XYZ file of N, CA and C in Angstrom:
474
model
N 96.317 79.815 89.118
C 97.567 79.142 89.410
C 97.335 77.725 89.926
N 96.249 77.523 90.664
C 96.007 76.174 91.185
C 95.642 75.200 90.075
N 94.929 75.663 89.053
C 94.578 74.777 87.946
C 95.810 74.326 87.178
N 96.880 75.102 87.250
C 98.113 74.771 86.547
C 98.742 73.495 87.085
N 98.346 73.054 88.259
C 98.914 71.848 88.859
C 98.292 70.563 88.299
N 97.147 70.683 87.642
C 96.486 69.510 87.070
C 97.082 69.202 85.705
N 97.338 67.928 85.458
C 97.945 67.524 84.194
C 97.007 67.770 83.019
N 95.759 67.313 83.119
C 94.808 67.391 82.010
C 93.483 67.977 82.464
N 92.774 68.552 81.504
C 91.387 68.926 81.736
C 90.562 68.019 80.835
N 89.736 67.209 81.447
C 88.895 66.286 80.698
C 87.449 66.619 81.028
N 86.682 66.927 80.007
C 85.272 67.237 80.223
C 84.466 65.943 80.137
N 83.718 65.700 81.178
C 82.850 64.531 81.199
C 81.436 65.050 81.376
N 80.644 64.914 80.348
C 79.277 65.420 80.399
C 78.360 64.471 81.161
N 77.103 64.866 81.220
C 76.111 64.012 81.854
C 75.806 62.818 80.951
N 75.449 61.687 81.537
C 75.041 60.555 80.702
C 73.702 60.865 80.034
N 73.446 60.193 78.899
C 72.139 60.396 78.276
C 71.083 59.639 79.085
N 69.839 59.769 78.695
C 68.736 59.204 79.482
C 68.855 57.686 79.636
N 69.179 56.995 78.553
C 69.307 55.538 78.627
C 70.460 55.127 79.536
N 71.559 55.858 79.479
C 72.696 55.549 80.345
C 72.333 55.736 81.817
N 71.567 56.785 82.113
C 71.164 57.007 83.505
C 70.236 55.896 83.987
N 69.353 55.444 83.108
C 68.483 54.332 83.489
C 69.315 53.081 83.751
N 70.321 52.868 82.950
C 71.217 51.720 83.131
C 71.955 51.827 84.470
N 72.354 53.034 84.842
C 73.004 53.245 86.136
C 72.085 52.800 87.262
N 70.824 53.166 87.153
C 69.861 52.749 88.179
C 69.725 51.233 88.220
N 69.691 50.618 87.064
C 69.549 49.164 86.989
C 70.757 48.473 87.607
N 71.939 48.916 87.257
C 73.161 48.306 87.772
C 73.252 48.503 89.278
N 72.922 49.685 89.754
C 73.014 49.968 91.188
C 71.985 49.195 91.999
N 70.935 48.727 91.364
C 69.895 47.971 92.059
C 70.388 46.576 92.430
N 71.254 46.029 91.594
C 71.773 44.684 91.826
C 72.878 44.692 92.867
N 73.152 43.511 93.373
C 74.274 43.353 94.294
C 75.554 43.317 93.464
N 76.302 44.393 93.485
C 77.499 44.486 92.650
C 78.622 43.574 93.126
N 78.616 43.219 94.381
C 79.715 42.382 94.877
C 79.722 41.013 94.206
N 78.576 40.547 93.762
C 78.532 39.234 93.120
C 79.108 39.276 91.708
N 79.201 40.465 91.124
C 79.728 40.557 89.760
C 81.169 41.054 89.729
N 81.737 41.330 90.887
C 83.104 41.849 90.918
C 84.084 40.771 90.488
N 85.020 41.177 89.648
C 86.051 40.261 89.191
C 87.403 40.803 89.636
N 88.353 39.926 89.895
C 89.674 40.420 90.299
C 90.328 41.197 89.162
N 91.107 42.197 89.539
C 91.838 42.975 88.544
C 92.979 42.141 87.982
N 93.279 42.347 86.696
C 94.432 41.625 86.141
C 95.704 42.138 86.798
N 96.748 41.329 86.714
C 98.028 41.774 87.255
C 98.528 42.957 86.431
N 98.706 44.064 87.088
C 99.203 45.267 86.432
C 100.600 45.569 86.953
N 101.429 46.157 86.096
C 102.760 46.509 86.592
C 102.642 47.577 87.680
N 103.541 47.570 88.627
C 103.521 48.601 89.666
C 103.658 49.993 89.050
N 103.123 50.967 89.731
C 103.142 52.343 89.238
C 104.564 52.805 88.933
N 105.512 52.425 89.771
C 106.904 52.827 89.533
C 107.412 52.313 88.186
N 107.036 51.082 87.846
C 107.451 50.525 86.550
C 106.834 51.313 85.405
N 105.554 51.661 85.559
C 104.886 52.434 84.511
C 105.541 53.803 84.351
N 105.875 54.439 85.465
C 106.563 55.739 85.399
C 107.891 55.604 84.662
N 108.621 54.540 84.951
C 109.906 54.326 84.280
C 109.715 54.128 82.780
N 108.679 53.377 82.406
C 108.400 53.154 80.985
C 108.074 54.468 80.286
N 107.217 55.274 80.913
C 106.861 56.571 80.331
C 108.096 57.458 80.249
N 108.890 57.471 81.297
C 110.088 58.304 81.322
C 111.112 57.928 80.272
N 111.082 56.683 79.818
C 112.036 56.221 78.809
C 111.634 56.630 77.391
N 110.409 57.105 77.211
C 109.959 57.538 75.887
C 110.703 58.826 75.523
N 111.257 58.846 74.315
C 112.075 59.981 73.884
C 111.226 61.101 73.282
N 111.643 62.320 73.575
C 111.110 63.488 72.871
C 112.302 64.120 72.157
N 112.346 63.936 70.845
C 113.455 64.472 70.047
C 113.430 66.001 70.084
N 114.575 66.610 69.827
C 114.710 68.067 69.913
C 113.666 68.840 69.101
N 113.366 68.456 67.843
C 112.353 69.220 67.105
C 110.977 69.203 67.789
N 110.633 68.091 68.411
C 109.336 68.008 69.097
C 109.391 68.794 70.404
N 110.528 68.771 71.078
C 110.681 69.609 72.287
C 110.515 71.081 71.923
N 111.147 71.497 70.833
C 111.007 72.893 70.381
C 109.552 73.197 70.041
N 108.869 72.233 69.438
C 107.456 72.401 69.072
C 106.608 72.631 70.324
N 106.822 71.831 71.345
C 106.073 71.980 72.597
C 106.324 73.361 73.203
N 107.576 73.760 73.268
C 107.922 75.066 73.848
C 107.352 76.196 72.995
N 107.396 76.057 71.682
C 106.842 77.088 70.793
C 105.347 77.257 71.003
N 104.648 76.158 71.199
C 103.207 76.227 71.458
C 102.949 76.959 72.768
N 103.671 76.592 73.803
C 103.482 77.250 75.104
C 103.770 78.742 74.989
N 104.860 79.092 74.329
C 105.224 80.506 74.198
C 104.201 81.256 73.355
N 103.647 80.598 72.348
C 102.637 81.248 71.507
C 101.362 81.546 72.295
N 101.040 80.714 73.284
C 99.855 81.029 74.103
C 100.095 82.312 74.893
N 101.327 82.558 75.276
C 101.655 83.768 76.052
C 101.551 85.025 75.200
N 101.730 84.872 73.880
C 101.667 86.012 72.964
C 100.313 86.159 72.282
N 99.398 85.229 72.518
C 98.091 85.280 71.858
C 97.333 86.513 72.348
N 96.731 87.282 71.439
C 96.068 88.525 71.843
C 94.871 88.341 72.779
N 94.262 87.174 72.791
C 93.107 86.935 73.660
C 93.484 86.317 75.002
N 94.761 86.033 75.199
C 95.208 85.341 76.408
C 95.961 86.317 77.313
N 95.463 86.463 78.549
C 96.126 87.328 79.533
C 97.285 86.596 80.206
N 97.078 85.319 80.523
C 98.116 84.494 81.145
C 98.216 83.208 80.337
N 99.370 82.984 79.740
C 99.565 81.817 78.891
C 100.097 80.618 79.650
N 100.482 79.617 78.900
C 100.975 78.357 79.469
C 102.284 78.592 80.220
N 102.380 78.018 81.394
C 103.545 78.178 82.268
C 104.613 77.129 81.948
N 105.799 77.286 82.526
C 106.803 76.225 82.397
C 106.295 74.884 82.938
N 105.459 74.913 83.960
C 104.867 73.668 84.467
C 103.984 73.025 83.392
N 103.290 73.842 82.608
C 102.473 73.313 81.513
C 103.347 72.587 80.499
N 104.521 73.143 80.225
C 105.461 72.498 79.299
C 105.890 71.148 79.864
N 106.202 71.125 81.143
C 106.602 69.873 81.794
C 105.469 68.843 81.737
N 104.260 69.277 82.035
C 103.118 68.360 82.000
C 102.825 67.881 80.581
N 103.011 68.763 79.594
C 102.823 68.338 78.209
C 103.816 67.227 77.880
N 105.051 67.373 78.323
C 106.048 66.323 78.095
C 105.628 65.002 78.703
N 105.129 65.043 79.930
C 104.664 63.811 80.583
C 103.506 63.185 79.811
N 102.555 64.021 79.413
C 101.353 63.520 78.741
C 101.671 62.921 77.379
N 102.512 63.596 76.595
C 102.807 63.072 75.256
C 103.658 61.812 75.319
N 104.508 61.709 76.329
C 105.267 60.460 76.508
C 104.312 59.305 76.811
N 103.369 59.547 77.700
C 102.405 58.501 78.055
C 101.572 58.101 76.839
N 101.148 59.077 76.047
C 100.353 58.769 74.854
C 101.167 57.926 73.873
N 102.408 58.308 73.656
C 103.262 57.538 72.739
C 103.410 56.104 73.231
N 103.652 55.938 74.530
C 103.799 54.598 75.101
C 102.526 53.782 74.899
N 101.380 54.390 75.154
C 100.106 53.682 74.981
C 99.873 53.284 73.529
N 100.495 54.004 72.612
C 100.361 53.665 71.195
C 101.507 52.789 70.700
N 102.306 52.289 71.646
C 103.340 51.320 71.299
C 104.624 51.915 70.757
N 104.860 53.195 71.007
C 106.076 53.829 70.513
C 106.990 54.215 71.664
N 108.285 54.300 71.359
C 109.243 54.768 72.366
C 109.712 56.181 72.029
N 108.957 56.883 71.213
C 109.257 58.258 70.824
C 107.942 59.010 70.623
N 108.012 60.326 70.779
C 106.840 61.196 70.662
C 106.780 61.792 69.262
N 105.585 61.853 68.713
C 105.341 62.493 67.425
C 104.661 63.848 67.639
N 104.787 64.761 66.677
C 104.042 66.015 66.770
C 102.532 65.789 66.914
N 102.027 64.710 66.325
C 100.595 64.409 66.456
C 100.196 64.149 67.906
N 101.105 63.614 68.712
C 100.823 63.428 70.136
C 100.612 64.787 70.801
N 101.449 65.737 70.434
C 101.352 67.088 70.996
C 100.030 67.728 70.584
N 99.696 67.621 69.301
C 98.434 68.198 68.812
C 97.238 67.578 69.526
N 97.278 66.259 69.694
C 96.144 65.556 70.310
C 95.932 65.965 71.764
N 97.007 66.314 72.458
C 96.894 66.613 73.886
C 96.960 68.098 74.214
N 97.097 68.946 73.215
C 97.218 70.383 73.479
C 96.012 70.921 74.241
N 94.817 70.603 73.790
C 93.626 71.115 74.488
C 93.536 70.610 75.927
N 93.569 69.285 76.148
C 93.413 68.832 77.532
C 94.534 69.272 78.466
N 95.734 69.481 77.938
C 96.846 69.883 78.808
C 96.871 71.396 79.026
N 96.459 72.180 78.043
C 96.673 73.624 78.124
C 95.457 74.475 78.486
N 94.267 74.106 78.045
C 93.144 75.052 78.144
C 92.829 75.499 79.563
N 92.900 74.607 80.526
C 92.550 75.005 81.894
C 93.612 75.885 82.531
N 94.750 76.029 81.886
C 95.844 76.843 82.419
C 95.798 78.284 81.917
N 95.082 78.524 80.828
C 95.065 79.850 80.219
C 94.029 80.737 80.898
N 94.378 82.005 81.048
C 93.433 83.008 81.535
C 93.182 83.950 80.364
N 91.936 84.012 79.957
C 91.575 84.850 78.820
C 91.466 86.309 79.257
N 91.709 87.226 78.316
C 91.571 88.649 78.619
C 90.094 88.975 78.842
N 89.849 90.081 79.500
C 88.464 90.523 79.719
C 87.770 90.731 78.385
N 88.458 91.367 77.452
C 87.880 91.603 76.132
C 87.511 90.287 75.445
N 88.375 89.296 75.546
C 88.097 87.988 74.936
C 86.870 87.347 75.579
N 86.764 87.442 76.892
C 85.603 86.859 77.586
C 84.316 87.569 77.179
N 84.375 88.887 77.016
C 83.195 89.641 76.575
C 82.763 89.165 75.195
N 83.740 88.844 74.363
C 83.448 88.355 73.006
C 83.194 86.849 72.965
N 83.064 86.236 74.145
C 82.814 84.790 74.258
C 83.904 83.935 73.612
N 85.134 84.420 73.649
C 86.259 83.638 73.151
C 86.677 82.660 74.240
N 87.063 81.470 73.840
C 87.416 80.437 74.811
C 88.893 80.076 74.718
N 89.375 79.474 75.779
C 90.753 78.978 75.786
C 90.929 77.893 74.730
N 89.893 77.107 74.501
C 89.961 76.065 73.473
C 90.228 76.680 72.104
N 89.527 77.792 71.811
C 89.739 78.463 70.525
C 91.164 79.004 70.426
N 91.649 79.577 71.508
C 93.013 80.115 71.501
C 94.034 79.004 71.257
N 93.874 77.870 71.933
C 94.806 76.749 71.743
C 94.717 76.236 70.308
N 93.507 76.113 69.776
C 93.349 75.663 68.386
C 94.074 76.603 67.420
N 93.961 77.915 67.655
C 94.626 78.884 66.786
C 96.147 78.775 66.900
N 96.624 78.576 68.100
C 98.067 78.410 68.301
C 98.557 77.168 67.557
N 97.849 76.057 67.713
C 98.234 74.807 67.038
C 98.229 75.003 65.522
N 97.266 75.758 65.039
C 97.162 75.997 63.603
C 98.331 76.834 63.069
N 98.865 77.732 63.899
C 99.880 78.673 63.416
C 101.324 78.299 63.749
N 101.538 77.475 64.739
C 102.916 77.092 65.079
C 103.373 76.017 64.086
N 104.504 76.239 63.423
C 104.979 75.253 62.447
C 105.244 73.883 63.090
N 104.796 72.860 62.399
C 104.957 71.483 62.869
C 106.277 70.932 62.335
N 107.094 70.328 63.204
C 108.318 69.707 62.685
C 107.953 68.540 61.771
N 108.599 68.481 60.624
C 108.245 67.434 59.661
C 109.300 66.356 59.524
N 110.527 66.626 59.962
C 111.574 65.610 59.865
C 112.365 65.544 61.148
N 112.453 64.367 61.680
C 113.335 64.121 62.816
C 113.520 62.631 62.919
N 114.504 62.216 63.683
C 114.899 60.807 63.687
C 113.858 59.883 64.299
N 112.833 60.417 64.949
C 111.805 59.575 65.555
C 110.906 58.902 64.541
N 110.723 59.512 63.363
C 109.839 58.924 62.369
C 110.380 57.581 61.910
N 109.474 56.649 61.745
C 109.849 55.345 61.234
C 110.390 54.389 62.265
N 110.494 54.834 63.511
C 110.973 53.930 64.562
C 109.789 53.268 65.224
N 110.053 52.252 66.011
C 109.018 51.668 66.844
C 108.683 50.337 66.387
């Protein structure tokens, strides 16, 4: 239940050998001499408002809910995506659309963020864990089987 509060699960592996050597090199120098001022960024409240203004048309909303509900019915999943997961998916796909210069969400935004938004929220069945089944596989199967909306007024805008 506590993992359900996190918006995304992002896996960050270890750096390769050359990257680690570079870390040592950079840390050896006086970093304060290379610090540059940050560019002027909009206040967080403005960014939240921009993200909040991104539209999720009804077919895409249904798609998000269908994906969440399908995780609850997946045979390898003991605990599926919660209503909070649906809410977080909405936030994440709006932000992705905004970053890509759109004021509307596409089904591709949902597909792209399904794993990072959902996998850490799913609890696999004991049988699935014994068979080395992962939440990532379950989410991939759900995405593969839930019908994707193909027509809605968001296409062609932006």
